[in-house]
mmCIF file of N, CA and C in Angstrom:
data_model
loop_
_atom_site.group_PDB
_atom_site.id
_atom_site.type_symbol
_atom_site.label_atom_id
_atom_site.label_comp_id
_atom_site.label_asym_id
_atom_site.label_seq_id
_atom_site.Cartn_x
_atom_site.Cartn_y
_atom_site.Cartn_z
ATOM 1 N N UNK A 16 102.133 19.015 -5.679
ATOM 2 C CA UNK A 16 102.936 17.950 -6.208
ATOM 3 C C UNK A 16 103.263 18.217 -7.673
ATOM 4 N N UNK A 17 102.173 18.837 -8.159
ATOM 5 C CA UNK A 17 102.720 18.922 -10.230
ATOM 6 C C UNK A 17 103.566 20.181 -10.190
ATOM 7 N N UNK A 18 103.475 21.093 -9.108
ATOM 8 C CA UNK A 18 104.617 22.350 -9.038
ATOM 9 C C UNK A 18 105.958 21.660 -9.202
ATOM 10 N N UNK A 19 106.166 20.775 -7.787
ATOM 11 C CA UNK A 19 107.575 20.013 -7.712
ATOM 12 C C UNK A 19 107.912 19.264 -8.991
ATOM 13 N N UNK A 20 107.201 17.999 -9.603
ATOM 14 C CA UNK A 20 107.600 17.733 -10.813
ATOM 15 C C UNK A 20 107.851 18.330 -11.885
ATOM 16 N N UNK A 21 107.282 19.140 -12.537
ATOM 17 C CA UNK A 21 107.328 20.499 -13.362
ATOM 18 C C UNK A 21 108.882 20.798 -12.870
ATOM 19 N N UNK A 22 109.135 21.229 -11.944
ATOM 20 C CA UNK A 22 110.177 22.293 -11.503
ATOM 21 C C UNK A 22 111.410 20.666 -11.702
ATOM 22 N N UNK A 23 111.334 19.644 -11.448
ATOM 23 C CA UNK A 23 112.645 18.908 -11.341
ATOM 24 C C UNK A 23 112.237 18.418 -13.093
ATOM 25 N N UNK A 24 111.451 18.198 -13.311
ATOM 26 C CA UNK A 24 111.298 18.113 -14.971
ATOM 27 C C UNK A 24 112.307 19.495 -15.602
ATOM 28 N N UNK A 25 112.086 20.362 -15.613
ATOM 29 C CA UNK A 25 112.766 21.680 -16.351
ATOM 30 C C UNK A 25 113.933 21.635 -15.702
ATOM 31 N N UNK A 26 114.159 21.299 -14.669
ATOM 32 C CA UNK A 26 115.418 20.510 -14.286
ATOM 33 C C UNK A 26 116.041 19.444 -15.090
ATOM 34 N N UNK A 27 116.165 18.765 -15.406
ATOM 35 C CA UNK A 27 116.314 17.883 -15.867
ATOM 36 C C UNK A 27 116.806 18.055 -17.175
ATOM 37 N N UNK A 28 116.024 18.769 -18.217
ATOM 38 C CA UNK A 28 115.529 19.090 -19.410
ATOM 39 C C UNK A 28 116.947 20.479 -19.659
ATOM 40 N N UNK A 29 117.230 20.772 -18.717
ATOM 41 C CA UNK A 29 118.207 21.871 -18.669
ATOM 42 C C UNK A 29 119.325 21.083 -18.455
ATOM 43 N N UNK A 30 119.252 20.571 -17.160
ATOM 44 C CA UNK A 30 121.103 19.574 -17.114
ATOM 45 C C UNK A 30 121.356 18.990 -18.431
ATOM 46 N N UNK A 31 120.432 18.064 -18.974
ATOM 47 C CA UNK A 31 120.283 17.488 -20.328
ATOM 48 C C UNK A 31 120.885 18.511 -21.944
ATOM 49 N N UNK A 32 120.347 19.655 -21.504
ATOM 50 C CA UNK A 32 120.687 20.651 -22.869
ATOM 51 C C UNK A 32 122.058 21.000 -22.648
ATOM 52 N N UNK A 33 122.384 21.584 -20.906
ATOM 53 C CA UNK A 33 123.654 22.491 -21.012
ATOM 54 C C UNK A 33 125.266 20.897 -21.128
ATOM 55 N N UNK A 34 124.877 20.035 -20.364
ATOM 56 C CA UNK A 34 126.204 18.963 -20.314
ATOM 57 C C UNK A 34 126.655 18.606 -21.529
ATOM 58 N N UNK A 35 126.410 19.087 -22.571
ATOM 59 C CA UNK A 35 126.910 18.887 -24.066
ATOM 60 C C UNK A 35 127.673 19.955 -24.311
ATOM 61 N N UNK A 36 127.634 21.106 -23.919
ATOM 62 C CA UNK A 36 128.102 22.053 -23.932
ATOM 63 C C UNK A 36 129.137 22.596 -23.063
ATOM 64 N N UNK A 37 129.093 22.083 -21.697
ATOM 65 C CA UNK A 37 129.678 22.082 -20.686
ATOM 66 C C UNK A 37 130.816 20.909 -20.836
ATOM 67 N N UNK A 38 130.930 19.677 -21.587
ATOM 68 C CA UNK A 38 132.002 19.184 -21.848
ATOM 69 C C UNK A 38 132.435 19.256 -22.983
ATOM 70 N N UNK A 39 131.972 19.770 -23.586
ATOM 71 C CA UNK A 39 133.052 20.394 -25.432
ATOM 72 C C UNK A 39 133.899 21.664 -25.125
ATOM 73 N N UNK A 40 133.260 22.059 -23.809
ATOM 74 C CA UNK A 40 134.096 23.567 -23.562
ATOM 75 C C UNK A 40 135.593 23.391 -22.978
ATOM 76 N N UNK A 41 135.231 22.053 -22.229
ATOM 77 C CA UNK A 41 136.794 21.525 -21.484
ATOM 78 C C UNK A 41 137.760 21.253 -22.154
ATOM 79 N N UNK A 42 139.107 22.156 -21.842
ATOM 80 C CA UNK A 42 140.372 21.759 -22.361
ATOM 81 C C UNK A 42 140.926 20.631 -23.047
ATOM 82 N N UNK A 43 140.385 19.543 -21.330
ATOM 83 C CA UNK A 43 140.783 18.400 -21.692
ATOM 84 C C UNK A 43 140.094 17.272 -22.131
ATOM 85 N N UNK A 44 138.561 17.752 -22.758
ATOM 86 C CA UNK A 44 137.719 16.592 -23.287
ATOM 87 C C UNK A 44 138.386 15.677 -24.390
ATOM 88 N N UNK A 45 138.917 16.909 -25.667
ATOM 89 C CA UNK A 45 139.535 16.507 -26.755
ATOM 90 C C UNK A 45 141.090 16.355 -27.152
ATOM 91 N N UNK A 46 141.327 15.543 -26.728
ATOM 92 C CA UNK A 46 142.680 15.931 -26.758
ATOM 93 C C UNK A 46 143.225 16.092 -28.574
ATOM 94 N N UNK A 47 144.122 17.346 -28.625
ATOM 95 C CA UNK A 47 144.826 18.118 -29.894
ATOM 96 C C UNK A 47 145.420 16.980 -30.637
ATOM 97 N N UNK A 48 144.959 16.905 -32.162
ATOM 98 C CA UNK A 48 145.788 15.408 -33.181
ATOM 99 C C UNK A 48 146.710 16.790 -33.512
ATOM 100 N N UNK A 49 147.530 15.673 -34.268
ATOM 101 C CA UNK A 49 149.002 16.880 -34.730
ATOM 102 C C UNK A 49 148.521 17.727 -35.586
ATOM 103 N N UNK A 50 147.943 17.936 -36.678
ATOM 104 C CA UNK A 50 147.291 19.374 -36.912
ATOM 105 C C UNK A 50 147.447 20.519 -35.949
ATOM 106 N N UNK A 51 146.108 20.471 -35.078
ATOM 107 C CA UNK A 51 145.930 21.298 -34.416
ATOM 108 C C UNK A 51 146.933 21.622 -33.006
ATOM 109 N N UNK A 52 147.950 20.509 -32.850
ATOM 110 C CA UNK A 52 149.055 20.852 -32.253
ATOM 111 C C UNK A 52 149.773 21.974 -32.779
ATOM 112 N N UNK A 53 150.259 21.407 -34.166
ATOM 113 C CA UNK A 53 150.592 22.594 -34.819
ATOM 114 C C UNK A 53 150.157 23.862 -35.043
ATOM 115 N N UNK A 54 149.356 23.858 -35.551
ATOM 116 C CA UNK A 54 148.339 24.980 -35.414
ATOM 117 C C UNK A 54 148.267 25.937 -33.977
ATOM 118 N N UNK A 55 148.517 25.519 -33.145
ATOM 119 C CA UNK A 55 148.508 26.344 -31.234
ATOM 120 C C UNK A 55 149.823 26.591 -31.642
ATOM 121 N N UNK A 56 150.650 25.756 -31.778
ATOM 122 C CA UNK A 56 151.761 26.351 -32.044
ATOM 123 C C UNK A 56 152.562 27.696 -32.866
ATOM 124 N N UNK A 57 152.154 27.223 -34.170
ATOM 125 C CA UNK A 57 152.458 28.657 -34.892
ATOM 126 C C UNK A 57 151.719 29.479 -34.228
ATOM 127 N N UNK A 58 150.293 29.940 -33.931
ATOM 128 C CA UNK A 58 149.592 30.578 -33.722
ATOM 129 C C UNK A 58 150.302 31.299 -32.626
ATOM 130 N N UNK A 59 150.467 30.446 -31.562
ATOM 131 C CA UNK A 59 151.283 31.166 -30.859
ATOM 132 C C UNK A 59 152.228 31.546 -31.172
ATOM 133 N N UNK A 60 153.473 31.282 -31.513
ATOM 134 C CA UNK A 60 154.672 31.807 -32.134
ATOM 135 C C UNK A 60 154.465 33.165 -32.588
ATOM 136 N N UNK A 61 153.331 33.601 -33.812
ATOM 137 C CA UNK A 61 152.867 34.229 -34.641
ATOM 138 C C UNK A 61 152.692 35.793 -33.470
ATOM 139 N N UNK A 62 152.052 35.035 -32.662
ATOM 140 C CA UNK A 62 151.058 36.051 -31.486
ATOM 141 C C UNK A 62 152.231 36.635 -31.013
ATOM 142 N N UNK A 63 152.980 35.947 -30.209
ATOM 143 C CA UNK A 63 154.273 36.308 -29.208
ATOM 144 C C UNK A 63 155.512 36.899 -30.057
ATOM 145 N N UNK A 64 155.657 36.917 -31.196
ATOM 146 C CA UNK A 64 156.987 37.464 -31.907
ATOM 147 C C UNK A 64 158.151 36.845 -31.943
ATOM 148 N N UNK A 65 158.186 36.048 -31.664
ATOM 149 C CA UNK A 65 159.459 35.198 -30.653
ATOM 150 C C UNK A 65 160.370 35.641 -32.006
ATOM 151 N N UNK A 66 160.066 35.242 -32.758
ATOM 152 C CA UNK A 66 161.175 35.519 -33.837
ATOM 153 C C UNK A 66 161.268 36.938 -34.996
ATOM 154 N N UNK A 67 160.283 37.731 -34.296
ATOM 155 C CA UNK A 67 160.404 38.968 -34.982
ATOM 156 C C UNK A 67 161.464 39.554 -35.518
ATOM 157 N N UNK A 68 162.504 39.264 -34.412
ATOM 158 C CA UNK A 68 163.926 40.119 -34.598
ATOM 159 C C UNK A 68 165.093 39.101 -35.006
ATOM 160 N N UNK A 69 164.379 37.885 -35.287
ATOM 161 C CA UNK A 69 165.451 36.610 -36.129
ATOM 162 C C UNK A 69 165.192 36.363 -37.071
ATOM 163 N N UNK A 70 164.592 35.879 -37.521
ATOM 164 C CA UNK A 70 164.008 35.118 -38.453
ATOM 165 C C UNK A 70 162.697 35.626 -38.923
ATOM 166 N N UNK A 71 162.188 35.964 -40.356
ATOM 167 C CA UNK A 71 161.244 35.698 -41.042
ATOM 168 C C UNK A 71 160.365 34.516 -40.825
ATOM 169 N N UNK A 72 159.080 34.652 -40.309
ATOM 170 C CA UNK A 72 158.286 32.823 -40.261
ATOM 171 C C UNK A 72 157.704 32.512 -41.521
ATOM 172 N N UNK A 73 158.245 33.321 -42.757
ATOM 173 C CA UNK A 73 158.387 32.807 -44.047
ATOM 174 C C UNK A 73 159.181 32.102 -44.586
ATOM 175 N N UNK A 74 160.596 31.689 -43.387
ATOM 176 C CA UNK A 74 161.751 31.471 -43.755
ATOM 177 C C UNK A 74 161.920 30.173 -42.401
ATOM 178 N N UNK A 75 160.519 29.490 -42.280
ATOM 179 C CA UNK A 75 161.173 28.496 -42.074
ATOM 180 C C UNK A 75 159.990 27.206 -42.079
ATOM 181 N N UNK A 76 160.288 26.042 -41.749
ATOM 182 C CA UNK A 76 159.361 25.007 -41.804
ATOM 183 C C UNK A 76 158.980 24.128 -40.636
ATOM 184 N N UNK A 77 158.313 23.562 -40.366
ATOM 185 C CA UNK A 77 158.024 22.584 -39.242
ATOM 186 C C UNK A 77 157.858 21.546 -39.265
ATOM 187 N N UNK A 78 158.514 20.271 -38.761
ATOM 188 C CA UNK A 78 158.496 19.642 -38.471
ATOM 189 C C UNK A 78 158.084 18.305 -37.842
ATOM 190 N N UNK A 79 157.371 17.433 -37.497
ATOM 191 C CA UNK A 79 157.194 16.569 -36.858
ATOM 192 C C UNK A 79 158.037 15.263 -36.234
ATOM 193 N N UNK A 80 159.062 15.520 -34.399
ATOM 194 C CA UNK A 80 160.169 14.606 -34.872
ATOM 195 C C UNK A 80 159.749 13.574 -34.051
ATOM 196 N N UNK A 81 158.446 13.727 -33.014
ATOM 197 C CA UNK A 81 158.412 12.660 -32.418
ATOM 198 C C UNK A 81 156.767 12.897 -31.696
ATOM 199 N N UNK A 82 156.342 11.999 -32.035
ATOM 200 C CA UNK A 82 154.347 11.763 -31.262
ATOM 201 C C UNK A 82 154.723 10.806 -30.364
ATOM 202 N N UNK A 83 153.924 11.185 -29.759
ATOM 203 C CA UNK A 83 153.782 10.007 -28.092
ATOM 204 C C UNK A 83 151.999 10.354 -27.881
ATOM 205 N N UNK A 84 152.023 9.520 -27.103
ATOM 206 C CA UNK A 84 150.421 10.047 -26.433
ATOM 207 C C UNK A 84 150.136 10.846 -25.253
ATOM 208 N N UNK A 85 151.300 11.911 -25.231
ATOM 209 C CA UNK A 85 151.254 12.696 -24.158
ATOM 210 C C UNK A 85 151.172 14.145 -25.217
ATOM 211 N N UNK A 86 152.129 14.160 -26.284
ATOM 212 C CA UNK A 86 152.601 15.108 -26.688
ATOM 213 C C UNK A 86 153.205 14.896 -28.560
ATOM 214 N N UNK A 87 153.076 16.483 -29.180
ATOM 215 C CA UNK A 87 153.867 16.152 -30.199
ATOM 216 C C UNK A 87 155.490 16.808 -30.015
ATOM 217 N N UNK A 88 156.391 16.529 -30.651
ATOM 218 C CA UNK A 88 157.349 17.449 -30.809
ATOM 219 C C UNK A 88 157.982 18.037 -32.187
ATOM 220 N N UNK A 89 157.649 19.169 -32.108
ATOM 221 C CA UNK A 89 158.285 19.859 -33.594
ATOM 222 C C UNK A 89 159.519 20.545 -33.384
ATOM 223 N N UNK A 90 160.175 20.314 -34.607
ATOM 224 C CA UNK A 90 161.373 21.016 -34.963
ATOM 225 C C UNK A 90 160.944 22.308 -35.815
ATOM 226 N N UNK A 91 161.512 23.360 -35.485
ATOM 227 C CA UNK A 91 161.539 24.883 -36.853
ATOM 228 C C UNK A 91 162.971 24.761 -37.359
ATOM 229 N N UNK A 92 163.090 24.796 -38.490
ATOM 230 C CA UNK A 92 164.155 24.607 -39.392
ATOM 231 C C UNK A 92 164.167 25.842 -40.090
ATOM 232 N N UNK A 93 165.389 26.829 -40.795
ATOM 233 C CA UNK A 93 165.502 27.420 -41.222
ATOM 234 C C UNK A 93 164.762 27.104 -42.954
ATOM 235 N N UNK A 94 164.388 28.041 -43.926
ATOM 236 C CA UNK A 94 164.444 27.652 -45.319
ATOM 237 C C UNK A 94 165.183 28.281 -46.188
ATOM 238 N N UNK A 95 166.000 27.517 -46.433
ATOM 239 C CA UNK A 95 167.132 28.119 -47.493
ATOM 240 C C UNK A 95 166.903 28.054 -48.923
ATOM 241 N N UNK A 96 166.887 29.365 -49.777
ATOM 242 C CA UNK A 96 166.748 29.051 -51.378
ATOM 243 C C UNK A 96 166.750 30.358 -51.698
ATOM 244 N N UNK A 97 166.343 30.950 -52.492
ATOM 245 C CA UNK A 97 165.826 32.357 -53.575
ATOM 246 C C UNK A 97 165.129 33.160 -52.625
ATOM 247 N N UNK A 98 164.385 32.897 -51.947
ATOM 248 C CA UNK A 98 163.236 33.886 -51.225
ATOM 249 C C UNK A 98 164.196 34.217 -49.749
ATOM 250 N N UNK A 99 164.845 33.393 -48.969
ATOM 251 C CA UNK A 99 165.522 33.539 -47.199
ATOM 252 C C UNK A 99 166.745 33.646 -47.308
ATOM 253 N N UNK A 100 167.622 33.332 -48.857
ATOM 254 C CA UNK A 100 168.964 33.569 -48.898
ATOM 255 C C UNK A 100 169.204 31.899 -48.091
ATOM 256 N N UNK A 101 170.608 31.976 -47.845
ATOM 257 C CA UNK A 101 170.955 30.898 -47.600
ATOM 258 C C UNK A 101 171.731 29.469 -48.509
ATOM 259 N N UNK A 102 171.916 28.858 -48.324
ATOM 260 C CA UNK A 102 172.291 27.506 -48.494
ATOM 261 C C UNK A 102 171.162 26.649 -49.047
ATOM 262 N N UNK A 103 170.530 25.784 -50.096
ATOM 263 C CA UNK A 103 169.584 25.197 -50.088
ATOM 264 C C UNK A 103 169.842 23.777 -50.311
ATOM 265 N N UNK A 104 170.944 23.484 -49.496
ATOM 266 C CA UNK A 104 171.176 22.038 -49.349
ATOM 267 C C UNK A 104 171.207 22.184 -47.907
ATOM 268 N N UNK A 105 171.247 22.988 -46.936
ATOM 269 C CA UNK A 105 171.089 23.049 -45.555
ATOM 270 C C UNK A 105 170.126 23.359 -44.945
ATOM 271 N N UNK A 106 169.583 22.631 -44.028
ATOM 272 C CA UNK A 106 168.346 23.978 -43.224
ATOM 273 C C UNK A 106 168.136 23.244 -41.771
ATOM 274 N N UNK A 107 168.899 24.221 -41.498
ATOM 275 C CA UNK A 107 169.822 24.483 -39.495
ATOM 276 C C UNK A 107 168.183 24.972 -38.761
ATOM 277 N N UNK A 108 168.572 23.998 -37.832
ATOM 278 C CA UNK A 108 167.384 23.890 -36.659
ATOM 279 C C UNK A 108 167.434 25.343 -36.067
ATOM 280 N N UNK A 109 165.934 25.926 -35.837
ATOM 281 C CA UNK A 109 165.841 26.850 -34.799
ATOM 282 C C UNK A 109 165.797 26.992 -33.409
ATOM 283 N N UNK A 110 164.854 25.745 -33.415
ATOM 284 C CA UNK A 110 164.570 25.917 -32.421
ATOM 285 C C UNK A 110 163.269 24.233 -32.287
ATOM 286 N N UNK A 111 163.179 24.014 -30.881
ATOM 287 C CA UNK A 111 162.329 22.592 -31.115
ATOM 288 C C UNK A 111 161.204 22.968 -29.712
ATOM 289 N N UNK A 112 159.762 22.141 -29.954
ATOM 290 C CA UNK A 112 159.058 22.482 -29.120
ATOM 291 C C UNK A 112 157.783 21.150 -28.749
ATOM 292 N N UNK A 113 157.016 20.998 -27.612
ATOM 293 C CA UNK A 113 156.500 19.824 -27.507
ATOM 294 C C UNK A 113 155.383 20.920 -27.110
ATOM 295 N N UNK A 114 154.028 20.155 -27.948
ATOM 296 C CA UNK A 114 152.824 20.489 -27.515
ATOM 297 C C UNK A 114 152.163 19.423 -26.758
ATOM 298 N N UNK A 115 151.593 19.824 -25.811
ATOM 299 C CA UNK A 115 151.638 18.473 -25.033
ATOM 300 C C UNK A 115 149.359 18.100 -25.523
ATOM 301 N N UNK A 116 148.837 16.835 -25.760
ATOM 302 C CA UNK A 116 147.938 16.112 -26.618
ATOM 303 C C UNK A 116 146.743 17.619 -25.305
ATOM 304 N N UNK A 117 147.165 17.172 -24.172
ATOM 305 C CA UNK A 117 145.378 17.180 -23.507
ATOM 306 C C UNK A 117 145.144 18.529 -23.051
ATOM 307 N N UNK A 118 146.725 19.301 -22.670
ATOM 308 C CA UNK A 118 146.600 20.992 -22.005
ATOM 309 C C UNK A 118 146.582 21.574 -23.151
ATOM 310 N N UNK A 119 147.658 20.850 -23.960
ATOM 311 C CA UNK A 119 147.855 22.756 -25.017
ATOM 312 C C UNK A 119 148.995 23.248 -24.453
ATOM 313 N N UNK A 120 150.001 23.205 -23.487
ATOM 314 C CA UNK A 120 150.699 23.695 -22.599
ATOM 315 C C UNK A 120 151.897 23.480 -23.746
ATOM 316 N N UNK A 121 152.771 24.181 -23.566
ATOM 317 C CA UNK A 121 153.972 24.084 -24.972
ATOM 318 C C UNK A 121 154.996 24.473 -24.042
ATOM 319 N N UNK A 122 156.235 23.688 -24.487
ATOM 320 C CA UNK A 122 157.559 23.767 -23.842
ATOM 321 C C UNK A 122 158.685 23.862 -25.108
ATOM 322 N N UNK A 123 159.188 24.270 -24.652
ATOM 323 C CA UNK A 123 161.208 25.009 -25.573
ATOM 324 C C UNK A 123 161.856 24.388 -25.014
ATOM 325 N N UNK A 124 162.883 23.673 -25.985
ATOM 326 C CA UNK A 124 163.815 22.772 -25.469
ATOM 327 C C UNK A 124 164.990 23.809 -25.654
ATOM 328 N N UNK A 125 165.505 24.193 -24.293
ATOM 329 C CA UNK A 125 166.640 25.217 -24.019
ATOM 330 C C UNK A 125 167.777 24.341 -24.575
ATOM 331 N N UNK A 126 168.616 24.909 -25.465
ATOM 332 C CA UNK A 126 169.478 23.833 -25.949
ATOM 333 C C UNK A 126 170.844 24.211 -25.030
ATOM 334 N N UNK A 127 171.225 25.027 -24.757
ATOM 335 C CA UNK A 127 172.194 24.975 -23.865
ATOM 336 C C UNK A 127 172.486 23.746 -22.850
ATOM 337 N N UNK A 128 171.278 24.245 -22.317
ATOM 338 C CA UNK A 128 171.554 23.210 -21.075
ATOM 339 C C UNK A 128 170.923 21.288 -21.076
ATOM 340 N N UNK A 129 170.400 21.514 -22.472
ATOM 341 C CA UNK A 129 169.529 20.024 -23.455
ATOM 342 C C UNK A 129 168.640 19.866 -22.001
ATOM 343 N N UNK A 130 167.538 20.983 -22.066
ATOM 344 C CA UNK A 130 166.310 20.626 -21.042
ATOM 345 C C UNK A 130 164.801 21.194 -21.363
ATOM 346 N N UNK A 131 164.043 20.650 -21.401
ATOM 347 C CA UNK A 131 162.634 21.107 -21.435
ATOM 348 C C UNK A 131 162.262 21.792 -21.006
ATOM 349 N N UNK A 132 161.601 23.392 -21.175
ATOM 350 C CA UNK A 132 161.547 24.237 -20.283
ATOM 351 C C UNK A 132 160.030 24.603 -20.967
ATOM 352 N N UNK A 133 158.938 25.258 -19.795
ATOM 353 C CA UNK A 133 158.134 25.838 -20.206
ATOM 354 C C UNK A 133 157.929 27.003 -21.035
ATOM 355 N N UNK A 134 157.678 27.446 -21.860
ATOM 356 C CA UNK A 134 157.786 28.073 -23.286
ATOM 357 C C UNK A 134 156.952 29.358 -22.325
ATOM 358 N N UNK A 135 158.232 30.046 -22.234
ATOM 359 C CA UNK A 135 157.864 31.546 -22.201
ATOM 360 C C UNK A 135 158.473 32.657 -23.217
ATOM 361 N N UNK A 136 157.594 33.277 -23.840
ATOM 362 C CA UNK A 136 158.293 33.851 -25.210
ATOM 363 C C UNK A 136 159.636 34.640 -24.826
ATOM 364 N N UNK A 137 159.921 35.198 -23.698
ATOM 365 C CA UNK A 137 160.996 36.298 -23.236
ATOM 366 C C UNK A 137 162.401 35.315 -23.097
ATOM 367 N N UNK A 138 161.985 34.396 -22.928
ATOM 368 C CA UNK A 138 163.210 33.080 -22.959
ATOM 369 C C UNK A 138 163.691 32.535 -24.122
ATOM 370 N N UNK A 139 162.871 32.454 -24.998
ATOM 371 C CA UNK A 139 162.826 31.818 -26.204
ATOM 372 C C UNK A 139 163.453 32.663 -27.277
ATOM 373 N N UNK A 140 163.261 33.978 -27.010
ATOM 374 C CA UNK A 140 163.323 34.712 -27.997
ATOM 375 C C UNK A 140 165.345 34.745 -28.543
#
């Protein structure tokens, strides 16, 4: 009988240590504040190149045009002045994107066709 208790005790004592750990690891425990929306965002951008062959990502800024509790949505705006050339009374949209609060999952708003599309860099670019 003190084998079995022992053994569901260290049981216990283990579910207890690892379930703290086991839900901070989940995607969707925390859902992303706009910071760190942003933050997945450039990061990604950064990773994928999307704009390697356009634009400088010194040469532009981001946005915040709309929070919901699903998602943020940012605008990239060009930056115009001394350093990107340009106009510095203008600064023309690049491109717009929604990080969504609980996946992380990021979508490109295809402007052609004015539709939400899942953000694949080969599309975007």
């Amino acid at each position: 009988m003190n084998h079995i208790s022992g053994f569901v005790g260290a049981a216990l004592v283990a579910v207890v240590l690892v379930s703290p750990a086991v839900v901070r690891g989940s995607p969707r425990s925390h859902p992303l504040n706009e910071d760190a929306a942003l933050a997945l965002l450039e990061r990604t951008l950064k990773h994928d190149r999307v704009y390697a062959n356009r634009i400088s990502l010194d040469c532009v800024s981001y946005g915040t045009e709309e929070t919901t509790t699903a998602y943020f949505q940012f605008v990239l705006r060009e930056n115009h002045g001394a350093k990107c050339g340009g106009d510095p009374e203008t600064s023309p949209v690049v491109d717009r994107y929604r990080v969504y609060r609980r996946s992380g999952k990021i979508e490109w708003l295809e402007r052609i066709e004015d539709k939400w599309q899942p953000y694949v860099p080969a599309k975007t670019r």
